Every structure is written in structure tokens, then in C-alpha cells.
Short mmCIF file of C-alpha atoms in Angstrom, two decimals:
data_model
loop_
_atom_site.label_atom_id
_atom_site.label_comp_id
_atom_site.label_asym_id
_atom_site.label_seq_id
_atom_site.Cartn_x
_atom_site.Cartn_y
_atom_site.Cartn_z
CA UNK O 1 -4.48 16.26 -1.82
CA UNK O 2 -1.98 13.73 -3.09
CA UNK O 3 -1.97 11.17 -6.15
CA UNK O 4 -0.63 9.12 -7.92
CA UNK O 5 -0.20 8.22 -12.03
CA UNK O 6 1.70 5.24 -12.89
CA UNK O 7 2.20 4.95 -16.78
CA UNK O 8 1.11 1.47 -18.38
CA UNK O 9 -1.04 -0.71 -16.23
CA UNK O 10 1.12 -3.96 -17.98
CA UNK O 11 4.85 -4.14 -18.85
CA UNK O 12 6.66 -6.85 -20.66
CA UNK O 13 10.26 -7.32 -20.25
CA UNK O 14 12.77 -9.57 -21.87
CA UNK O 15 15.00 -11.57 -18.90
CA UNK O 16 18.28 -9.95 -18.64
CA UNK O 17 16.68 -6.70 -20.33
CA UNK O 18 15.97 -3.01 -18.62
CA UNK O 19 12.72 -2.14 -16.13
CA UNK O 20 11.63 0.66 -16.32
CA UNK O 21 7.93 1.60 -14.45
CA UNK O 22 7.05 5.45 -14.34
CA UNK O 23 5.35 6.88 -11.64
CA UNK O 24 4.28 10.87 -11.66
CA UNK O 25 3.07 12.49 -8.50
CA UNK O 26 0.87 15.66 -7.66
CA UNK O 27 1.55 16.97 -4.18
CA UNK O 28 1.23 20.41 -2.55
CA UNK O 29 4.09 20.28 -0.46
CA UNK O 30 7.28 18.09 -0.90
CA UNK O 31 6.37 14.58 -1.01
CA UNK O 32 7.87 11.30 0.37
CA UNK O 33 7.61 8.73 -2.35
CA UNK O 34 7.92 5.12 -2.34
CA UNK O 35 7.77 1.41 -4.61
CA UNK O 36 6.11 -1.45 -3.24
CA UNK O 37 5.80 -4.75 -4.56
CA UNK O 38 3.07 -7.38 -4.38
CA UNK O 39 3.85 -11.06 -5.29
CA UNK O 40 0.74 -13.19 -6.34
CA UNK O 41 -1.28 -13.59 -2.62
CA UNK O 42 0.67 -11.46 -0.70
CA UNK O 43 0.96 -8.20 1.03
CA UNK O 44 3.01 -5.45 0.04
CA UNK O 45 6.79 -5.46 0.57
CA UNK O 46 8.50 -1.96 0.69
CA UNK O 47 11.02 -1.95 -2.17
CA UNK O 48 12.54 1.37 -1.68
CA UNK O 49 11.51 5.02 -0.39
CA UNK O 50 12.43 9.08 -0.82
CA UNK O 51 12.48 11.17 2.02
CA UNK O 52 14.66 14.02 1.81
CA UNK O 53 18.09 14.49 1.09
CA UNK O 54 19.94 12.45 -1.84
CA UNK O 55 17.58 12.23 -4.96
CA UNK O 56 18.47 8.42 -6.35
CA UNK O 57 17.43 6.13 -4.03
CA UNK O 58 18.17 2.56 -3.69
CA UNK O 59 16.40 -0.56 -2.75
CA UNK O 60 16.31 -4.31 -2.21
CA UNK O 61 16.47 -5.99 -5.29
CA UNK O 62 18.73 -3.78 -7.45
CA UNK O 63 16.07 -1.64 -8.09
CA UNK O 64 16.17 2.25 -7.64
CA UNK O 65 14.20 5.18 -8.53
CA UNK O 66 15.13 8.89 -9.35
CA UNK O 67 12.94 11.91 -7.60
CA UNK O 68 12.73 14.44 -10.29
CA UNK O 69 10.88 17.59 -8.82
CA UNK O 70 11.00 18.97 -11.76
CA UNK O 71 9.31 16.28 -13.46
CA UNK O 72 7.25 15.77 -10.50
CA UNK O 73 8.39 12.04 -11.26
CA UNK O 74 9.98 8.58 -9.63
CA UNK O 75 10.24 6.02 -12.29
CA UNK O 76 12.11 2.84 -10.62
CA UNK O 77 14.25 0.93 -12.98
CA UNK O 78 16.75 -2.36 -12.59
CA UNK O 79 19.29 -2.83 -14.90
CA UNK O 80 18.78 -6.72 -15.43
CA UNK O 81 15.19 -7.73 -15.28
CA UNK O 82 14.94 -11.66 -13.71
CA UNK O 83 11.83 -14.30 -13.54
CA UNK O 84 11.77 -13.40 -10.01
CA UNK O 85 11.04 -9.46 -10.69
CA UNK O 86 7.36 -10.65 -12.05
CA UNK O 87 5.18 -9.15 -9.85
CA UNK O 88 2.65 -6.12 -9.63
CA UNK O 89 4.44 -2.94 -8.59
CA UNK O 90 2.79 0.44 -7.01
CA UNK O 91 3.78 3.65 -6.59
CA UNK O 92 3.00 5.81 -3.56
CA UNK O 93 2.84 9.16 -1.86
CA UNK O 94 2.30 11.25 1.10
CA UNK O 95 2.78 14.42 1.93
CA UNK O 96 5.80 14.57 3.93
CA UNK O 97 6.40 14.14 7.47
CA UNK O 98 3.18 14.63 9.64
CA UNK O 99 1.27 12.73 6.91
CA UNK O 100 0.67 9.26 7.72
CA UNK O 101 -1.64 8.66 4.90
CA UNK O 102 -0.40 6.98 1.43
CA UNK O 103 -2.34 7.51 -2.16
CA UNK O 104 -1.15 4.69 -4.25
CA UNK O 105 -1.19 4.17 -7.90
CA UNK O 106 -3.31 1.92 -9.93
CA UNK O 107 -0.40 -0.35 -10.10
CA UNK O 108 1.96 -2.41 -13.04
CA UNK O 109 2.13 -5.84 -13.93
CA UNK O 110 5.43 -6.72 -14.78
CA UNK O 111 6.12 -10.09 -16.47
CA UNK O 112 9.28 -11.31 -17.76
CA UNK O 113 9.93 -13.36 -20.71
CA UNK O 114 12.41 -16.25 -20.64
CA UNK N 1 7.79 -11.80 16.37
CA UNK N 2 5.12 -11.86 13.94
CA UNK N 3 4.49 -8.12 12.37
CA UNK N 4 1.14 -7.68 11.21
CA UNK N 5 -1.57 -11.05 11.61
CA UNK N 6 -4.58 -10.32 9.84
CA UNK N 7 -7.69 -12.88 10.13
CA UNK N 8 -9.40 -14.31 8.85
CA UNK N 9 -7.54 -15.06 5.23
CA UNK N 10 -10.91 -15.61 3.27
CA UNK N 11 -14.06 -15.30 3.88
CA UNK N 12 -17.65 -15.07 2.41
CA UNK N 13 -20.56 -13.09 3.67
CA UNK N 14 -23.93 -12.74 2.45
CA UNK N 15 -25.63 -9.32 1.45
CA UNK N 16 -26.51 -7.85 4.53
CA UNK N 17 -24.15 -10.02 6.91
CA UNK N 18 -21.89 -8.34 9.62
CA UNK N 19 -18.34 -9.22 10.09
CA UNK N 20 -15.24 -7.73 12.05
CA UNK N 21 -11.59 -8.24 10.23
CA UNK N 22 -9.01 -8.28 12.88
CA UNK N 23 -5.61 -6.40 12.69
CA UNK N 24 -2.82 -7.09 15.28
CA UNK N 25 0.64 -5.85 15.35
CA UNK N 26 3.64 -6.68 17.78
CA UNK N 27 5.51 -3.97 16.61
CA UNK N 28 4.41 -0.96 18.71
CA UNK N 29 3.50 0.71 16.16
CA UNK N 30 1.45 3.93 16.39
CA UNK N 31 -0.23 4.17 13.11
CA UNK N 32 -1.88 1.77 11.60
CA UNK N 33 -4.65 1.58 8.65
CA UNK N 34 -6.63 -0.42 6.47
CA UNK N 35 -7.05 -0.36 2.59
CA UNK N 36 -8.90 -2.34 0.05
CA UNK N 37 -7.21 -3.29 -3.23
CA UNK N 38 -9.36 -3.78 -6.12
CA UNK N 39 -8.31 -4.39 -9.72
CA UNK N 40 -7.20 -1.53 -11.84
CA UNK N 41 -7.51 1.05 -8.57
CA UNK N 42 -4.36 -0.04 -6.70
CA UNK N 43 -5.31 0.69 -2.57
CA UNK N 44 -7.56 2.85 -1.48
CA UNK N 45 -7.64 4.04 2.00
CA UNK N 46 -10.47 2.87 3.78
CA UNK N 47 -9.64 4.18 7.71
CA UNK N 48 -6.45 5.51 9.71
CA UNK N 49 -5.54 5.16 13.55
CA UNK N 50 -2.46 7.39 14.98
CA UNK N 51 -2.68 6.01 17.88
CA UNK N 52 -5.15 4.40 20.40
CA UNK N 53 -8.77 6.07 20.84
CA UNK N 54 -7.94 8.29 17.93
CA UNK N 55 -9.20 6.95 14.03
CA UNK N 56 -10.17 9.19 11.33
CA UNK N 57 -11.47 8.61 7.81
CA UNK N 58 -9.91 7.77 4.32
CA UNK N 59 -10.78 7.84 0.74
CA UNK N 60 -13.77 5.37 1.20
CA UNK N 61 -14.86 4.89 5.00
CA UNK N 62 -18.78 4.19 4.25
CA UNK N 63 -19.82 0.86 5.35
CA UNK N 64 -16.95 0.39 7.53
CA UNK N 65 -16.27 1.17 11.24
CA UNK N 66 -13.01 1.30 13.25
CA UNK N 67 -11.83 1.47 16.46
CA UNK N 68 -8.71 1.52 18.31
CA UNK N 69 -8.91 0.94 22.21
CA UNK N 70 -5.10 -0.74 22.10
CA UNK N 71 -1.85 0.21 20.31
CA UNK N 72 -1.88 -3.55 19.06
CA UNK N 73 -4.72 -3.96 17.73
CA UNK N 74 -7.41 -2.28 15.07
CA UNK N 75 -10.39 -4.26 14.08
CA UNK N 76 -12.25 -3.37 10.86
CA UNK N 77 -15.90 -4.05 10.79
CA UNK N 78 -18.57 -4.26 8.03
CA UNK N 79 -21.88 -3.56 9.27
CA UNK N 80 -24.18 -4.37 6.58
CA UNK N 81 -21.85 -6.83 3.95
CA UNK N 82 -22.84 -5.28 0.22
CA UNK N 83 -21.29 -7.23 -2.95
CA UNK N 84 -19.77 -3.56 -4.03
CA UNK N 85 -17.56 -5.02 -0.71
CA UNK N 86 -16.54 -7.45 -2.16
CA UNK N 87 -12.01 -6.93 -1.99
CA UNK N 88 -9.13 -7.43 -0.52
CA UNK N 89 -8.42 -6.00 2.29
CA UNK N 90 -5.34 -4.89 4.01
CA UNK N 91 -3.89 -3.49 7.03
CA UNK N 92 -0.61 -1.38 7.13
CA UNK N 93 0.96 -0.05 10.22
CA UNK N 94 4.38 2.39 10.65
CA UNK N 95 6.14 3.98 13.18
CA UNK N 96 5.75 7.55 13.49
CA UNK N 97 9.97 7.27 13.49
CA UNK N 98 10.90 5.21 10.91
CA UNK N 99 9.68 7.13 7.87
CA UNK N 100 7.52 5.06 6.82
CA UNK N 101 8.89 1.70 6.53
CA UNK N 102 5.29 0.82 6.55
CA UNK N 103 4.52 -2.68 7.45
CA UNK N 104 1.16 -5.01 5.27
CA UNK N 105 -0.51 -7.73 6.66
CA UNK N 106 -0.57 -10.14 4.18
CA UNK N 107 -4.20 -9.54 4.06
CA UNK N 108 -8.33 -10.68 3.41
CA UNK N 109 -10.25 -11.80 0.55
CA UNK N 110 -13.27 -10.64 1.11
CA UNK N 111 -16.42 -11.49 -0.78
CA UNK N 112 -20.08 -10.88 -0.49
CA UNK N 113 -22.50 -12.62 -2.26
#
């Protein structure tokens, strides 16, 4: 079976400064990954998502994330962190194609400091 | 077009109190699911449907029950509310074509007292 590890339940960010959120995987077969973001009372709004093919990935936002198989990893990062980015962020998995199932992360709390 | 209605937004049950959420999509989507998000867990997957008259279990399926007699809809019910319930509760449906550009309701606090 699938999961998920996301690295620091909390981050803090400057305005203007880097994101970075890490998110490791464990998966028997290759995986299709995937951000989502949750503003306060809302559902979840796909941010971006790997399939196959090219291994930075880009989504709404500026945000992207890097599939390292290596690393089994697929931190997302945005260059220039604004007030709007605070929000809680999750990480998620499946295992490929004929798996319709997703194992999320426990999720990070981003805020962002004026 | 609306996506994914889920009702009711709150609500509060007392121990031992039935309820049905309600799921609806316009979408045509085959799959569809429901998760609870609780603090510090992210979502857990309660129950999946690929497709009408066929559900199947998630992570945590006891005290719930599905069913799926339509593509539109998929109803979640509590039989027996407990507090350990108590969540928020959300439905997700894809396409089996799109890769997963899975769609949330924008979900139900739940809680039992």
C-alpha cells in the first residue's frame, strides 16, 4: 500500500521569500503524485499533479514540484511566497493508473509573514 | 454547472443518532469517494464508488454505509452517530480519463455530541 510523509506539520515564510514543503512517498509500483490546497472552510483545490512523462511539473499559482524516484520525493516550492499562499497544503498518492484511491499526508500549514 | 454539492454544511447529531450526508455531482463522473479530515491526519478514506452499484471500502469504513444506485449521486450514512465521528467530511469524485483531476465538495462539519 501507498503513503504519504510530509516533513513539518507548520512552515513560516517571509512574503516575497522561498516555499518549500517536502513530501516523500512509499509506493510499490510507480506512483501518480499530486499537491492540493485547502483555504480556511473549503474543499480541496488541485494545485498540480505527476503522471508520467516530464519529471517537474507545474501548477496554478507558480508553484511546482520535482518527482525524484530516486528520492522517492515531490517537494513543491514557489519562488515568491505571497499573503495569499497561506493555506494548509497536502500531499498525495496513488498507485498509478487503475488506482482510484488517494493516501494523503498529514498536511502543512503555511503562513506568511508581512 | 455546479461540480460537487454536498449537504448539509453543518450539522450536529447526538450519540446514537442516524444521519445520511448527500453527495451529488453533475459532472459524470465515474468515481467518486468520501474522506474525513481530522487534525494532524490529513484525509482518510472512508468509502470508494467506481461506478454505480459497485462501492468498496477504504482506510476507515466502520460506522459508515454507502451506496451508489446513480452515477450522480453517493450518499454517506452514519448508522449509529459516535463522538469518535465527530469530522469533516468530504466527497471527491474524478473521471476515470482525466488523471485524476479529482474534484472536493466543499464539504460537512460533522459533530456528535
Amino acid at each position: 500500500a501507498q503513503s504519504v510523509t510530509q516533513l513539518g506539520s507548520h512552515v513560516s515564510v517571509s512574503e516575497g521569500a522561498l516555499v518549500l514543503l517536502r513530501c516523500n512517498y512509499s509506493s510499490s509500483v510507480p506512483p501518480y503524485l499530486f499537491w492540493y490546497v485547502q483555504y480556511p472552510n473549503q474543499g480541496l483545490q488541485l494545485l498540480l499533479k505527476y503522471t508520467t512523462g516530464a519529471t517537474l511539473v507545474k501548477g496554478i499559482n507558480g508553484f511546482e514540484a520535482e518527482f525524484k524516484k530516486s528520492e522517492t520525493s515531490f517537494h513543491l516550492t514557489k519562488p515568491s511566497a505571497h499573503m495569499s499562499d497561506a493555506a494548509e497544503y497536502f500531499c498525495a498518492v496513488s498507485e498509478g493508473s487503475n488506482d482510484y484511491k488517494l493516501s494523503f499526508g498529514a498536511g502543512t500549514t503555511v503562513t506568511v509573514r508581512a | 454547472n455546479a461540480g460537487v454539492t454536498q449537504t448539509p454544511k453543518f450539522q450536529v447529531l447526538k450519540t446514537g443518532q442516524s444521519m445520511t450526508l448527500q453527495c451529488a455531482q453533475d459532472m459524470n463522473h465515474e468515481y467518486m469517494s468520501w474522506y474525513r479530515q481530522d487534525p494532524g491526519m490529513g484525509l482518510r478514506l472512508i468509502h470508494y464508488s467506481v461506478g454505480a452499484g459497485i462501492t468498496d471500502q477504504g482506510e476507515v469504513p466502520n460506522g459508515y454505509n454507502v451506496s451508489r444506485s446513480t452515477t450522480e449521486d453517493f450518499p454517506l450514512r452514519l448508522l449509529s452517530a459516535a463522538p469518535s465521528q465527530t469530522s469533516v467530511y468530504f466527497c471527491a469524485t474524478g473521471g476515470t480519463g482525466d488523471f485524476y483531476g479529482y474534484t472536493f465538495g466543499s464539504g460537512t462539519r460533522l459533530t456528535v455530541v
